[in-house]
Amino acid sequence: MIPWVVLERLFLYYTYLESLPPEVEWVSSQMLGDALGISGDLVRKDMTYCTTKGKPRQGYPVGQLRDHLREMLKLDLPVNAVLVGAGRLGSALANYPGFRRHNMHILAAFDVDPAKVGTHVGDVPVLPITELESFVTRNDVCCGIITVPASSAQEVADMLVRSGVRSIWNFAPVSLRVPHHVVVRNENIIEGFILLRIQALEQ
Amino acid sequence: MIPWVVLERLFLYYTYLESLPPEVEWVSSQMLGDALGISGDLVRKDMTYCTTKGKPRQGYPVGQLRDHLREMLKLDLPVNAVLVGAGRLGSALANYPGFRRHNMHILAAFDVDPAKVGTHVGDVPVLPITELESFVTRNDVCCGIITVPASSAQEVADMLVRSGVRSIWNFAPVSLRVPHHVVVRNENIIEGFILLRIQALEQ
Ligand SMILES: NC(=O)c1ccc[n+]([C@@H]2O[C@H](COP(=O)([O-])OP(=O)(O)OC[C@H]3O[C@@H](n4cnc5c(N)ncnc54)[C@H](O)[C@@H]3O)[C@@H](O)[C@H]2O)c1
Ligand SMILES: NC(=O)c1ccc[n+]([C@@H]2O[C@H](COP(=O)([O-])OP(=O)(O)OC[C@H]3O[C@@H](n4cnc5c(N)ncnc54)[C@H](O)[C@@H]3O)[C@@H](O)[C@H]2O)c1
């Protein structure tokens, strides 16, 4: 198991390599470090998890390292997800073409509101919450996206865990209690704005 | 000027103090450190920016420290914002009641689509992009929120900078070029899902 913080940096190295113009064939640990705001030493330590080796004074081969990271991080593997809460934020996410570009497929959305059940958000069907568990088991779903109000978030998380998802992407401003084998990522969009205003007022 | 990374931690200490039950009257730098996953030493260093002092073996007074942080971070100051791009994501954000709870007021949205101009998203009016600059100057707007496609994001950023906003909250997946005096925060929502899937597949 590669530690979570290393995985996060490997993905950021990958994004940086992807953004380089085609004529750049070699990249040093210093360049990679500068892109992430970390030291060259830490980059070299991270690279011990990769089989692509650097050459003294030349650095790492951009194409080879980029393709190797893509394979290591399994970015080409298609991943299925379901979304619970087809409200304002849920429908913006379900409809977003950017997911498919990264091999992430939202198969269905679930809701309790009778006015939403039976409709579509883009090409994603909105199904009743009572069908969540059977849908997840039948369709090899890896991730559940939670966009319900904070008051229902834990109850929805429990349903997702019971149905067998391995990961939860949570937009509700509550911290969820889940078993160790389930990975949770909390997105706190509002926090971004609060930090921005603090910095803007400090200027 | 307090460094950005310290401001970010001060806000996270504040959020932690807010979440404590009322009967907890003292908190140690160790407890604050554990909440953020950092060392007690770093907490003590951060606290040198605050006037609330800790007491040996007792720690910091929760109520006093929380109120002092709230004042330092100017969380009670109302902040005006405008949103450019009243599409899927823009309308989910413009409509979200969570902003007002944190004294952040989205006064208007702007768009180029004639079908959207003249409508409302919740109680936020959608105005033509040609009126952006005069609206911002007339209404003391601190922040511009960018939710337009990547291809228009830089042009919209230039307009916001010309109109005098001090900060930009950018949701488009591009990095913006802005003058030093303007603060930019890039929200890359998709990155959260990619990191989650990497970790889930690694389990
Ligand atoms: N809208 C935003 O910009 C925004 C920003 C940050 C965070 N959030 C968070 O995202 C979540 C959703 O926000 P929103 O603005 O989309 O709210 P919303 O009220 O528009 O949508 C919530 C949806 O969840 C459904 N729902 C409620 N309980 C349910 C349950 N038990 N099972 C299934 N569906 C259920 C509702 O019927 C509704 O369709 C909230 O927790 C909010 O705090 C939203
Ligand atoms: N929808 C999501 O869940 C999501 C997630 C992550 C990132 N994003 C990013 O957020 C941005 C918006 O995404 P969306 O899904 O809401 O797209 P969208 O197409 O639904 O909305 C874009 C809006 O911007 C308007 N617009 C285009 N050019 C403009 C200009 N020059 N000035 C003013 N308005 C202009 C369009 O008329 C439209 O209303 C994109 O950059 C996207 O990559 C969206």
Short mmCIF file of C-alpha atoms and ligand atoms in Angstrom, two decimals:
data_model
loop_
_atom_site.label_atom_id
_atom_site.label_comp_id
_atom_site.label_asym_id
_atom_site.label_seq_id
_atom_site.Cartn_x
_atom_site.Cartn_y
_atom_site.Cartn_z
CA MET A 1 0.00 0.00 0.00
CA ILE A 2 1.41 3.36 -1.06
CA PRO A 3 0.64 6.04 1.60
CA TRP A 4 -2.23 8.37 0.68
CA VAL A 5 -0.09 11.52 0.71
CA VAL A 6 2.38 9.93 -1.74
CA LEU A 7 -0.45 8.86 -4.07
CA GLU A 8 -1.71 12.45 -4.04
CA ARG A 9 1.73 13.78 -5.04
CA LEU A 10 2.18 11.09 -7.73
CA PHE A 11 -1.09 12.28 -9.28
CA LEU A 12 0.09 15.91 -9.16
CA TYR A 13 3.41 14.95 -10.84
CA TYR A 14 1.31 13.21 -13.51
CA THR A 15 -0.85 16.33 -14.06
CA TYR A 16 2.31 18.46 -14.36
CA LEU A 17 3.93 16.07 -16.88
CA GLU A 18 0.70 16.09 -18.92
CA SER A 19 0.85 19.92 -19.09
CA LEU A 20 4.43 20.05 -20.49
CA PRO A 21 4.85 20.98 -24.20
CA PRO A 22 5.83 17.99 -26.43
CA GLU A 23 9.42 19.19 -27.04
CA VAL A 24 10.33 18.82 -23.32
CA GLU A 25 11.80 15.31 -23.12
CA TRP A 26 13.49 15.30 -19.69
CA VAL A 27 12.43 16.67 -16.33
CA SER A 28 14.54 17.01 -13.15
CA SER A 29 13.39 16.32 -9.60
CA GLN A 30 13.98 20.05 -9.01
CA MET A 31 11.48 20.99 -11.76
CA LEU A 32 8.92 18.52 -10.38
CA GLY A 33 9.52 19.86 -6.87
CA ASP A 34 9.07 23.49 -7.97
CA ALA A 35 5.76 22.60 -9.69
CA LEU A 36 4.37 21.26 -6.39
CA GLY A 37 6.14 23.68 -4.06
CA ILE A 38 8.18 20.90 -2.36
CA SER A 39 11.88 19.94 -2.18
CA GLY A 40 13.75 17.89 -4.81
CA ASP A 41 14.64 15.40 -2.01
CA LEU A 42 10.98 14.59 -1.38
CA VAL A 43 10.47 14.08 -5.14
CA ARG A 44 13.38 11.61 -5.26
CA LYS A 45 11.89 9.77 -2.28
CA ASP A 46 8.49 9.54 -4.01
CA MET A 47 10.12 8.27 -7.18
CA THR A 48 11.37 5.17 -5.34
CA TYR A 49 7.77 3.92 -5.66
CA CYS A 50 8.13 4.05 -9.48
CA THR A 51 10.15 1.75 -11.69
CA THR A 52 11.07 4.58 -14.12
CA LYS A 53 14.57 5.59 -13.03
CA GLY A 54 16.17 9.00 -13.53
CA LYS A 55 19.60 9.56 -15.21
CA PRO A 56 22.23 11.66 -13.42
CA ARG A 57 22.31 15.30 -14.72
CA GLN A 58 19.47 14.53 -17.20
CA GLY A 59 16.54 13.66 -14.90
CA TYR A 60 13.49 11.53 -15.75
CA PRO A 61 12.20 10.75 -19.28
CA VAL A 62 8.88 12.69 -19.48
CA GLY A 63 6.91 10.32 -21.74
CA GLN A 64 8.00 7.13 -19.98
CA LEU A 65 7.40 8.51 -16.47
CA ARG A 66 4.01 9.97 -17.43
CA ASP A 67 2.80 6.66 -18.96
CA HIS A 68 4.15 4.68 -16.00
CA LEU A 69 2.35 6.94 -13.49
CA ARG A 70 -0.87 6.67 -15.52
CA GLU A 71 -0.62 2.87 -15.26
CA MET A 72 0.34 2.86 -11.57
CA LEU A 73 -2.59 5.13 -10.68
CA LYS A 74 -4.95 3.00 -12.84
CA LEU A 75 -6.27 6.15 -14.57
CA ASP A 76 -7.42 4.15 -17.61
CA LEU A 77 -9.65 1.83 -15.57
CA PRO A 78 -13.35 2.80 -15.94
CA VAL A 79 -15.00 3.45 -12.57
CA ASN A 80 -18.77 3.39 -11.89
CA ALA A 81 -20.46 5.74 -9.43
CA VAL A 82 -23.94 6.55 -8.14
CA LEU A 83 -25.10 9.92 -6.88
CA VAL A 84 -27.55 10.36 -4.00
CA GLY A 85 -29.48 13.67 -3.84
CA ALA A 86 -30.48 15.00 -7.29
CA GLY A 87 -30.83 18.60 -6.08
CA ARG A 88 -28.95 21.76 -7.13
CA LEU A 89 -25.42 20.48 -6.65
CA GLY A 90 -26.21 16.85 -7.50
CA SER A 91 -27.70 17.74 -10.87
CA ALA A 92 -24.74 20.04 -11.72
CA LEU A 93 -22.34 17.13 -11.02
CA ALA A 94 -24.42 14.36 -12.66
CA ASN A 95 -24.62 16.38 -15.86
CA TYR A 96 -20.96 17.35 -16.09
CA PRO A 97 -19.17 15.99 -19.19
CA GLY A 98 -15.78 16.33 -17.41
CA PHE A 99 -16.30 13.05 -15.53
CA ARG A 100 -16.46 10.85 -18.58
CA ARG A 101 -13.16 12.30 -19.80
CA HIS A 102 -11.54 10.77 -16.69
CA ASN A 103 -13.24 7.34 -17.07
CA MET A 104 -15.72 8.06 -14.29
CA HIS A 105 -19.30 7.06 -15.14
CA ILE A 106 -22.25 8.21 -13.02
CA LEU A 107 -24.75 5.42 -13.77
CA ALA A 108 -27.77 6.71 -11.79
CA ALA A 109 -28.95 9.30 -9.28
CA PHE A 110 -31.23 8.53 -6.30
CA ASP A 111 -33.67 10.77 -4.46
CA VAL A 112 -36.67 10.72 -2.05
CA ASP A 113 -38.56 13.58 -3.74
CA PRO A 114 -41.45 12.08 -5.82
CA ALA A 115 -41.23 15.06 -8.22
CA LYS A 116 -37.65 14.10 -9.14
CA VAL A 117 -37.94 10.30 -9.22
CA GLY A 118 -38.60 9.02 -12.76
CA THR A 119 -36.98 12.08 -14.41
CA HIS A 120 -33.49 12.38 -15.94
CA VAL A 121 -30.64 14.77 -15.17
CA GLY A 122 -28.99 14.94 -18.60
CA ASP A 123 -28.79 11.25 -19.52
CA VAL A 124 -28.63 10.08 -15.88
CA PRO A 125 -31.91 8.50 -14.61
CA VAL A 126 -33.25 9.53 -11.17
CA LEU A 127 -34.36 6.39 -9.29
CA PRO A 128 -36.13 5.99 -5.90
CA ILE A 129 -33.76 5.66 -2.89
CA THR A 130 -35.40 2.28 -2.07
CA GLU A 131 -33.65 0.82 -5.15
CA LEU A 132 -30.14 2.00 -4.20
CA GLU A 133 -28.84 -1.17 -2.59
CA SER A 134 -30.00 -3.57 -5.29
CA PHE A 135 -28.72 -1.21 -8.04
CA VAL A 136 -25.23 -0.99 -6.49
CA THR A 137 -24.88 -4.76 -6.07
CA ARG A 138 -26.05 -5.46 -9.66
CA ASN A 139 -23.76 -2.87 -11.31
CA ASP A 140 -20.30 -3.15 -9.66
CA VAL A 141 -20.37 0.43 -8.35
CA CYS A 142 -17.10 1.66 -6.78
CA CYS A 143 -18.13 5.07 -5.46
CA GLY A 144 -21.14 6.81 -3.92
CA ILE A 145 -21.46 10.59 -4.23
CA ILE A 146 -23.44 12.24 -1.41
CA THR A 147 -25.23 15.51 -2.26
CA VAL A 148 -28.12 15.37 0.23
CA PRO A 149 -28.73 17.83 3.11
CA ALA A 150 -26.44 17.42 6.13
CA SER A 151 -29.32 15.94 8.18
CA SER A 152 -29.63 12.89 5.86
CA ALA A 153 -25.96 12.38 5.02
CA GLN A 154 -25.08 9.76 7.68
CA GLU A 155 -28.19 7.67 6.92
CA VAL A 156 -27.30 7.71 3.19
CA ALA A 157 -23.69 6.80 3.97
CA ASP A 158 -24.90 3.78 5.98
CA MET A 159 -27.00 2.65 2.99
CA LEU A 160 -24.04 3.00 0.62
CA VAL A 161 -21.76 1.04 2.95
CA ARG A 162 -24.37 -1.75 3.33
CA SER A 163 -24.70 -1.94 -0.46
CA GLY A 164 -20.94 -2.54 -0.81
CA VAL A 165 -19.40 0.67 -2.25
CA ARG A 166 -15.67 1.04 -1.45
CA SER A 167 -15.51 4.83 -1.47
CA ILE A 168 -17.72 7.84 -0.69
CA TRP A 169 -17.37 11.38 -2.04
CA ASN A 170 -19.18 13.56 0.48
CA PHE A 171 -20.36 17.12 -0.22
CA ALA A 172 -22.54 17.48 2.88
CA PRO A 173 -20.90 19.54 5.66
CA VAL A 174 -20.81 16.70 8.23
CA SER A 175 -18.13 14.17 9.11
CA LEU A 176 -19.33 10.64 8.35
CA ARG A 177 -18.70 7.53 10.48
CA VAL A 178 -17.87 4.57 8.18
CA PRO A 179 -15.98 1.26 8.64
CA HIS A 180 -12.18 1.25 8.00
CA HIS A 181 -12.40 -0.49 4.63
CA VAL A 182 -14.44 2.39 3.11
CA VAL A 183 -12.51 5.47 1.90
CA VAL A 184 -14.23 8.86 2.41
CA ARG A 185 -13.26 12.15 0.83
CA ASN A 186 -15.01 15.26 2.18
CA GLU A 187 -15.35 18.16 -0.24
CA ASN A 188 -16.01 21.37 1.63
CA ILE A 189 -16.63 23.84 -1.21
CA ILE A 190 -17.61 26.68 1.13
CA GLU A 191 -14.29 26.43 2.95
CA GLY A 192 -12.56 27.52 -0.28
CA PHE A 193 -14.52 30.75 -0.34
CA ILE A 194 -13.96 31.46 3.36
CA LEU A 195 -10.20 31.04 2.98
CA LEU A 196 -10.25 33.28 -0.11
CA ARG A 197 -12.12 36.07 1.66
CA ILE A 198 -9.76 35.85 4.67
CA GLN A 199 -6.79 36.29 2.36
CA ALA A 200 -8.45 39.06 0.29
CA LEU A 201 -9.34 41.04 3.44
CA GLU A 202 -5.80 40.57 4.74
CA GLN A 203 -4.23 42.13 1.58
CA MET B 1 0.80 40.09 6.75
CA ILE B 2 0.18 36.63 8.19
CA PRO B 3 1.42 33.92 5.78
CA TRP B 4 -1.36 32.21 3.81
CA VAL B 5 -0.65 28.74 5.24
CA VAL B 6 -0.93 30.09 8.80
CA LEU B 7 -4.25 31.84 8.00
CA GLU B 8 -5.52 28.52 6.64
CA ARG B 9 -4.61 26.72 9.89
CA LEU B 10 -6.05 29.51 12.07
CA PHE B 11 -9.36 29.04 10.24
CA LEU B 12 -9.21 25.25 10.81
CA TYR B 13 -8.51 25.79 14.56
CA TYR B 14 -11.54 28.07 14.60
CA THR B 15 -13.75 25.42 12.91
CA TYR B 16 -12.54 22.83 15.43
CA LEU B 17 -13.25 25.12 18.43
CA GLU B 18 -16.74 25.81 17.02
CA SER B 19 -17.42 22.05 16.92
CA LEU B 20 -16.53 21.44 20.61
CA PRO B 21 -19.44 20.78 23.05
CA PRO B 22 -20.17 23.74 25.39
CA GLU B 23 -18.81 22.01 28.53
CA VAL B 24 -15.24 21.88 27.12
CA GLU B 25 -13.64 25.08 28.48
CA TRP B 26 -9.92 24.50 27.83
CA VAL B 27 -8.06 23.03 24.89
CA SER B 28 -4.37 22.06 24.68
CA SER B 29 -2.05 22.64 21.70
CA GLN B 30 -1.87 18.82 21.50
CA MET B 31 -5.67 18.56 21.05
CA LEU B 32 -5.60 21.31 18.39
CA GLY B 33 -2.67 19.57 16.69
CA ASP B 34 -4.42 16.19 16.65
CA ALA B 35 -7.55 17.77 15.09
CA LEU B 36 -5.46 19.03 12.16
CA GLY B 37 -2.98 16.15 12.01
CA ILE B 38 0.00 18.39 12.88
CA SER B 39 2.43 18.70 15.82
CA GLY B 40 1.74 20.61 19.05
CA ASP B 41 4.92 22.66 18.33
CA LEU B 42 3.46 24.02 15.08
CA VAL B 43 0.24 24.93 16.94
CA ARG B 44 2.22 26.88 19.57
CA LYS B 45 4.10 28.70 16.77
CA ASP B 46 0.80 29.63 15.07
CA MET B 47 -0.61 30.88 18.36
CA THR B 48 2.11 33.54 18.54
CA TYR B 49 0.01 35.42 15.95
CA CYS B 50 -2.87 35.54 18.49
CA THR B 51 -3.10 37.68 21.62
CA THR B 52 -4.99 34.93 23.53
CA LYS B 53 -2.31 33.25 25.62
CA GLY B 54 -2.35 29.68 26.91
CA LYS B 55 -1.84 28.71 30.58
CA PRO B 56 0.74 26.03 31.46
CA ARG B 57 -0.88 22.55 31.95
CA GLN B 58 -4.37 24.01 31.22
CA GLY B 59 -4.06 25.14 27.61
CA TYR B 60 -6.11 27.83 25.83
CA PRO B 61 -9.55 29.13 26.95
CA VAL B 62 -11.93 27.82 24.23
CA GLY B 63 -14.48 30.70 24.21
CA GLN B 64 -11.90 33.48 24.28
CA LEU B 65 -9.67 31.91 21.63
CA ARG B 66 -12.60 31.15 19.33
CA ASP B 67 -13.97 34.73 19.55
CA HIS B 68 -10.50 36.18 19.06
CA LEU B 69 -9.88 34.05 15.95
CA ARG B 70 -13.29 35.05 14.58
CA GLU B 71 -12.32 38.71 14.95
CA MET B 72 -8.79 38.23 13.55
CA LEU B 73 -10.12 36.43 10.46
CA LYS B 74 -12.86 39.09 10.04
CA LEU B 75 -15.53 36.36 9.72
CA ASP B 76 -18.30 38.79 10.74
CA LEU B 77 -17.52 41.25 7.94
CA PRO B 78 -20.10 40.98 5.10
CA VAL B 79 -18.45 40.31 1.73
CA ASN B 80 -20.05 40.93 -1.69
CA ALA B 81 -19.43 38.68 -4.69
CA VAL B 82 -20.53 38.35 -8.31
CA LEU B 83 -20.73 35.12 -10.27
CA VAL B 84 -19.88 34.85 -13.97
CA GLY B 85 -21.41 31.91 -15.88
CA ALA B 86 -24.97 31.05 -14.77
CA GLY B 87 -24.78 27.48 -16.06
CA ARG B 88 -25.08 24.14 -14.20
CA LEU B 89 -22.46 24.79 -11.53
CA GLY B 90 -22.99 28.55 -11.37
CA SER B 91 -26.70 28.21 -10.64
CA ALA B 92 -26.08 25.54 -7.96
CA LEU B 93 -23.66 27.93 -6.20
CA ALA B 94 -25.71 31.15 -6.68
CA ASN B 95 -28.74 29.47 -5.12
CA TYR B 96 -26.97 27.93 -2.14
CA PRO B 97 -28.23 29.24 1.25
CA GLY B 98 -24.92 28.19 2.89
CA PHE B 99 -23.15 31.33 1.65
CA ARG B 100 -25.34 33.80 3.51
CA ARG B 101 -24.67 31.92 6.79
CA HIS B 102 -21.01 32.90 6.38
CA ASN B 103 -21.72 36.59 5.49
CA MET B 104 -21.02 36.04 1.80
CA HIS B 105 -23.57 37.71 -0.49
CA ILE B 106 -23.75 36.85 -4.22
CA LEU B 107 -25.32 40.08 -5.56
CA ALA B 108 -25.67 39.13 -9.25
CA ALA B 109 -24.76 36.56 -11.91
CA PHE B 110 -23.55 37.45 -15.43
CA ASP B 111 -23.84 35.48 -18.66
CA VAL B 112 -23.59 35.80 -22.49
CA ASP B 113 -26.52 33.46 -23.24
CA PRO B 114 -29.59 35.58 -24.21
CA ALA B 115 -31.88 32.82 -22.87
CA LYS B 116 -30.41 33.28 -19.37
CA VAL B 117 -30.01 37.05 -19.25
CA GLY B 118 -33.01 38.71 -17.57
CA THR B 119 -33.94 35.59 -15.55
CA HIS B 120 -33.21 34.85 -11.87
CA VAL B 121 -31.35 31.96 -10.23
CA GLY B 122 -33.19 31.81 -6.90
CA ASP B 123 -33.21 35.49 -5.89
CA VAL B 124 -30.00 36.33 -7.82
CA PRO B 125 -30.59 38.30 -11.07
CA VAL B 126 -28.76 37.20 -14.26
CA LEU B 127 -27.39 40.31 -16.00
CA PRO B 128 -25.60 40.69 -19.38
CA ILE B 129 -21.78 40.39 -19.23
CA THR B 130 -21.50 43.89 -20.74
CA GLU B 131 -22.74 45.32 -17.41
CA LEU B 132 -20.15 43.48 -15.23
CA GLU B 133 -17.60 46.26 -14.88
CA SER B 134 -20.03 49.04 -14.03
CA PHE B 135 -21.90 46.74 -11.57
CA VAL B 136 -18.70 45.82 -9.70
CA THR B 137 -17.54 49.43 -9.35
CA ARG B 138 -20.96 50.61 -8.12
CA ASN B 139 -21.41 47.85 -5.51
CA ASP B 140 -18.06 47.41 -3.66
CA VAL B 141 -17.64 43.80 -4.80
CA CYS B 142 -14.71 41.93 -3.20
CA CYS B 143 -14.81 38.64 -5.12
CA GLY B 144 -15.58 37.29 -8.58
CA ILE B 145 -16.62 33.63 -8.95
CA ILE B 146 -15.75 32.10 -12.34
CA THR B 147 -18.02 29.26 -13.56
CA VAL B 148 -17.63 29.65 -17.34
CA PRO B 149 -16.08 27.10 -19.72
CA ALA B 150 -12.28 26.87 -19.63
CA SER B 151 -12.04 28.61 -23.03
CA SER B 152 -13.58 31.86 -21.65
CA ALA B 153 -12.08 31.85 -18.16
CA GLN B 154 -9.00 34.04 -18.81
CA GLU B 155 -11.04 36.68 -20.69
CA VAL B 156 -13.54 36.79 -17.79
CA ALA B 157 -10.69 37.04 -15.26
CA ASP B 158 -9.28 40.04 -17.17
CA MET B 159 -12.69 41.74 -17.00
CA LEU B 160 -12.96 41.12 -13.25
CA VAL B 161 -9.46 42.47 -12.64
CA ARG B 162 -10.18 45.61 -14.73
CA SER B 163 -13.39 46.16 -12.74
CA GLY B 164 -11.43 46.17 -9.47
CA VAL B 165 -12.23 42.88 -7.62
CA ARG B 166 -9.53 41.85 -5.14
CA SER B 167 -10.07 38.10 -5.33
CA ILE B 168 -11.18 35.43 -7.80
CA TRP B 169 -12.66 32.01 -7.01
CA ASN B 170 -12.02 29.97 -10.15
CA PHE B 171 -13.85 26.71 -10.97
CA ALA B 172 -12.67 26.45 -14.59
CA PRO B 173 -9.85 23.92 -15.07
CA VAL B 174 -7.26 26.48 -16.26
CA SER B 175 -4.62 28.44 -14.43
CA LEU B 176 -5.32 32.19 -14.65
CA ARG B 177 -2.74 34.95 -15.16
CA VAL B 178 -3.62 37.90 -12.87
CA PRO B 179 -1.61 40.80 -11.34
CA HIS B 180 0.05 40.26 -7.92
CA HIS B 181 -2.52 42.30 -5.97
CA VAL B 182 -5.36 39.92 -6.95
CA VAL B 183 -5.73 36.68 -4.94
CA VAL B 184 -6.88 33.59 -6.90
CA ARG B 185 -8.13 30.33 -5.45
CA ASN B 186 -8.57 27.46 -7.92
CA GLU B 187 -11.18 24.87 -7.00
CA ASN B 188 -10.58 21.68 -8.90
CA ILE B 189 -13.61 19.58 -7.94
CA ILE B 190 -12.76 16.76 -10.35
CA GLU B 191 -9.36 16.30 -8.74
CA GLY B 192 -11.13 15.21 -5.53
CA PHE B 193 -12.84 12.36 -7.34
CA ILE B 194 -9.68 11.27 -9.14
CA LEU B 195 -7.76 11.08 -5.85
CA LEU B 196 -10.63 9.16 -4.27
CA ARG B 197 -10.75 6.58 -7.05
CA ILE B 198 -6.97 6.14 -6.92
CA GLN B 199 -7.20 5.40 -3.21
CA ALA B 200 -10.26 3.13 -3.56
CA LEU B 201 -8.58 1.07 -6.28
CA GLU B 202 -5.44 0.82 -4.16
CA GLN B 203 -7.37 -0.72 -1.18
N1 LIG C 1 -25.45 23.93 -3.82
C1 LIG C 1 -24.18 24.19 -3.53
O1 LIG C 1 -23.56 25.01 -4.19
C2 LIG C 1 -23.47 23.50 -2.40
C3 LIG C 1 -22.21 23.96 -2.06
C4 LIG C 1 -21.55 23.34 -1.02
C5 LIG C 1 -22.12 22.28 -0.34
N2 LIG C 1 -23.36 21.86 -0.65
C6 LIG C 1 -23.91 20.72 0.11
O2 LIG C 1 -24.38 19.74 -0.82
C7 LIG C 1 -25.59 19.16 -0.32
C8 LIG C 1 -26.68 19.36 -1.35
O3 LIG C 1 -26.92 20.74 -1.52
P1 LIG C 1 -27.98 21.29 -2.59
O4 LIG C 1 -27.78 22.74 -2.66
O5 LIG C 1 -27.88 20.47 -3.85
O6 LIG C 1 -29.37 20.92 -1.85
P2 LIG C 1 -30.80 20.61 -2.48
O7 LIG C 1 -31.79 20.78 -1.40
O8 LIG C 1 -30.95 21.39 -3.75
O9 LIG C 1 -30.71 19.04 -2.89
C9 LIG C 1 -30.79 18.00 -1.97
C10 LIG C 1 -31.48 16.80 -2.62
O10 LIG C 1 -31.37 15.66 -1.74
C11 LIG C 1 -32.62 14.98 -1.71
N3 LIG C 1 -32.70 14.20 -0.47
C12 LIG C 1 -32.94 14.65 0.79
N4 LIG C 1 -32.87 13.59 1.65
C13 LIG C 1 -32.58 12.48 0.94
C14 LIG C 1 -32.38 11.11 1.27
N5 LIG C 1 -32.46 10.64 2.52
N6 LIG C 1 -32.10 10.23 0.28
C15 LIG C 1 -32.01 10.68 -1.02
N7 LIG C 1 -32.20 11.96 -1.39
C16 LIG C 1 -32.46 12.86 -0.42
C17 LIG C 1 -33.65 16.07 -1.85
O11 LIG C 1 -34.88 15.58 -2.30
C18 LIG C 1 -32.97 17.02 -2.86
O12 LIG C 1 -33.28 16.66 -4.18
C19 LIG C 1 -25.88 19.82 1.03
O13 LIG C 1 -25.41 19.02 2.07
C20 LIG C 1 -25.10 21.12 0.96
O14 LIG C 1 -24.71 21.58 2.23
C21 LIG C 1 -24.04 22.43 -1.68
N1 LIG C 2 -20.76 21.12 -13.52
C1 LIG C 2 -19.87 20.64 -12.70
O1 LIG C 2 -20.18 19.81 -11.87
C2 LIG C 2 -18.43 21.10 -12.75
C3 LIG C 2 -17.53 20.41 -12.00
C4 LIG C 2 -16.22 20.82 -12.01
C5 LIG C 2 -15.82 21.91 -12.79
N2 LIG C 2 -16.71 22.57 -13.56
C6 LIG C 2 -16.23 23.70 -14.34
O2 LIG C 2 -17.08 24.82 -14.10
C7 LIG C 2 -17.27 25.56 -15.32
C8 LIG C 2 -18.75 25.63 -15.63
O3 LIG C 2 -19.25 24.34 -15.81
P1 LIG C 2 -20.80 24.06 -16.09
O4 LIG C 2 -20.98 22.60 -16.00
O5 LIG C 2 -21.62 24.92 -15.19
O6 LIG C 2 -20.94 24.59 -17.59
P2 LIG C 2 -22.21 25.17 -18.34
O7 LIG C 2 -21.93 25.08 -19.79
O8 LIG C 2 -23.44 24.54 -17.79
O9 LIG C 2 -22.23 26.74 -17.91
C9 LIG C 2 -21.36 27.69 -18.43
C10 LIG C 2 -22.07 29.05 -18.50
O10 LIG C 2 -21.13 30.06 -18.85
C11 LIG C 2 -21.70 30.92 -19.81
N3 LIG C 2 -20.62 31.60 -20.54
C12 LIG C 2 -19.82 31.10 -21.51
N4 LIG C 2 -18.90 32.03 -21.89
C13 LIG C 2 -19.14 33.14 -21.13
C14 LIG C 2 -18.53 34.44 -21.06
N5 LIG C 2 -17.49 34.79 -21.82
N6 LIG C 2 -19.03 35.32 -20.18
C15 LIG C 2 -20.08 35.00 -19.39
N7 LIG C 2 -20.70 33.78 -19.42
C16 LIG C 2 -20.22 32.86 -20.27
C17 LIG C 2 -22.58 30.03 -20.65
O11 LIG C 2 -23.55 30.78 -21.34
C18 LIG C 2 -23.17 29.10 -19.59
O12 LIG C 2 -24.35 29.61 -19.02
C19 LIG C 2 -16.46 24.84 -16.40
O13 LIG C 2 -15.21 25.47 -16.54
C20 LIG C 2 -16.29 23.44 -15.84
O14 LIG C 2 -15.12 22.82 -16.30
C21 LIG C 2 -18.01 22.19 -13.55
#
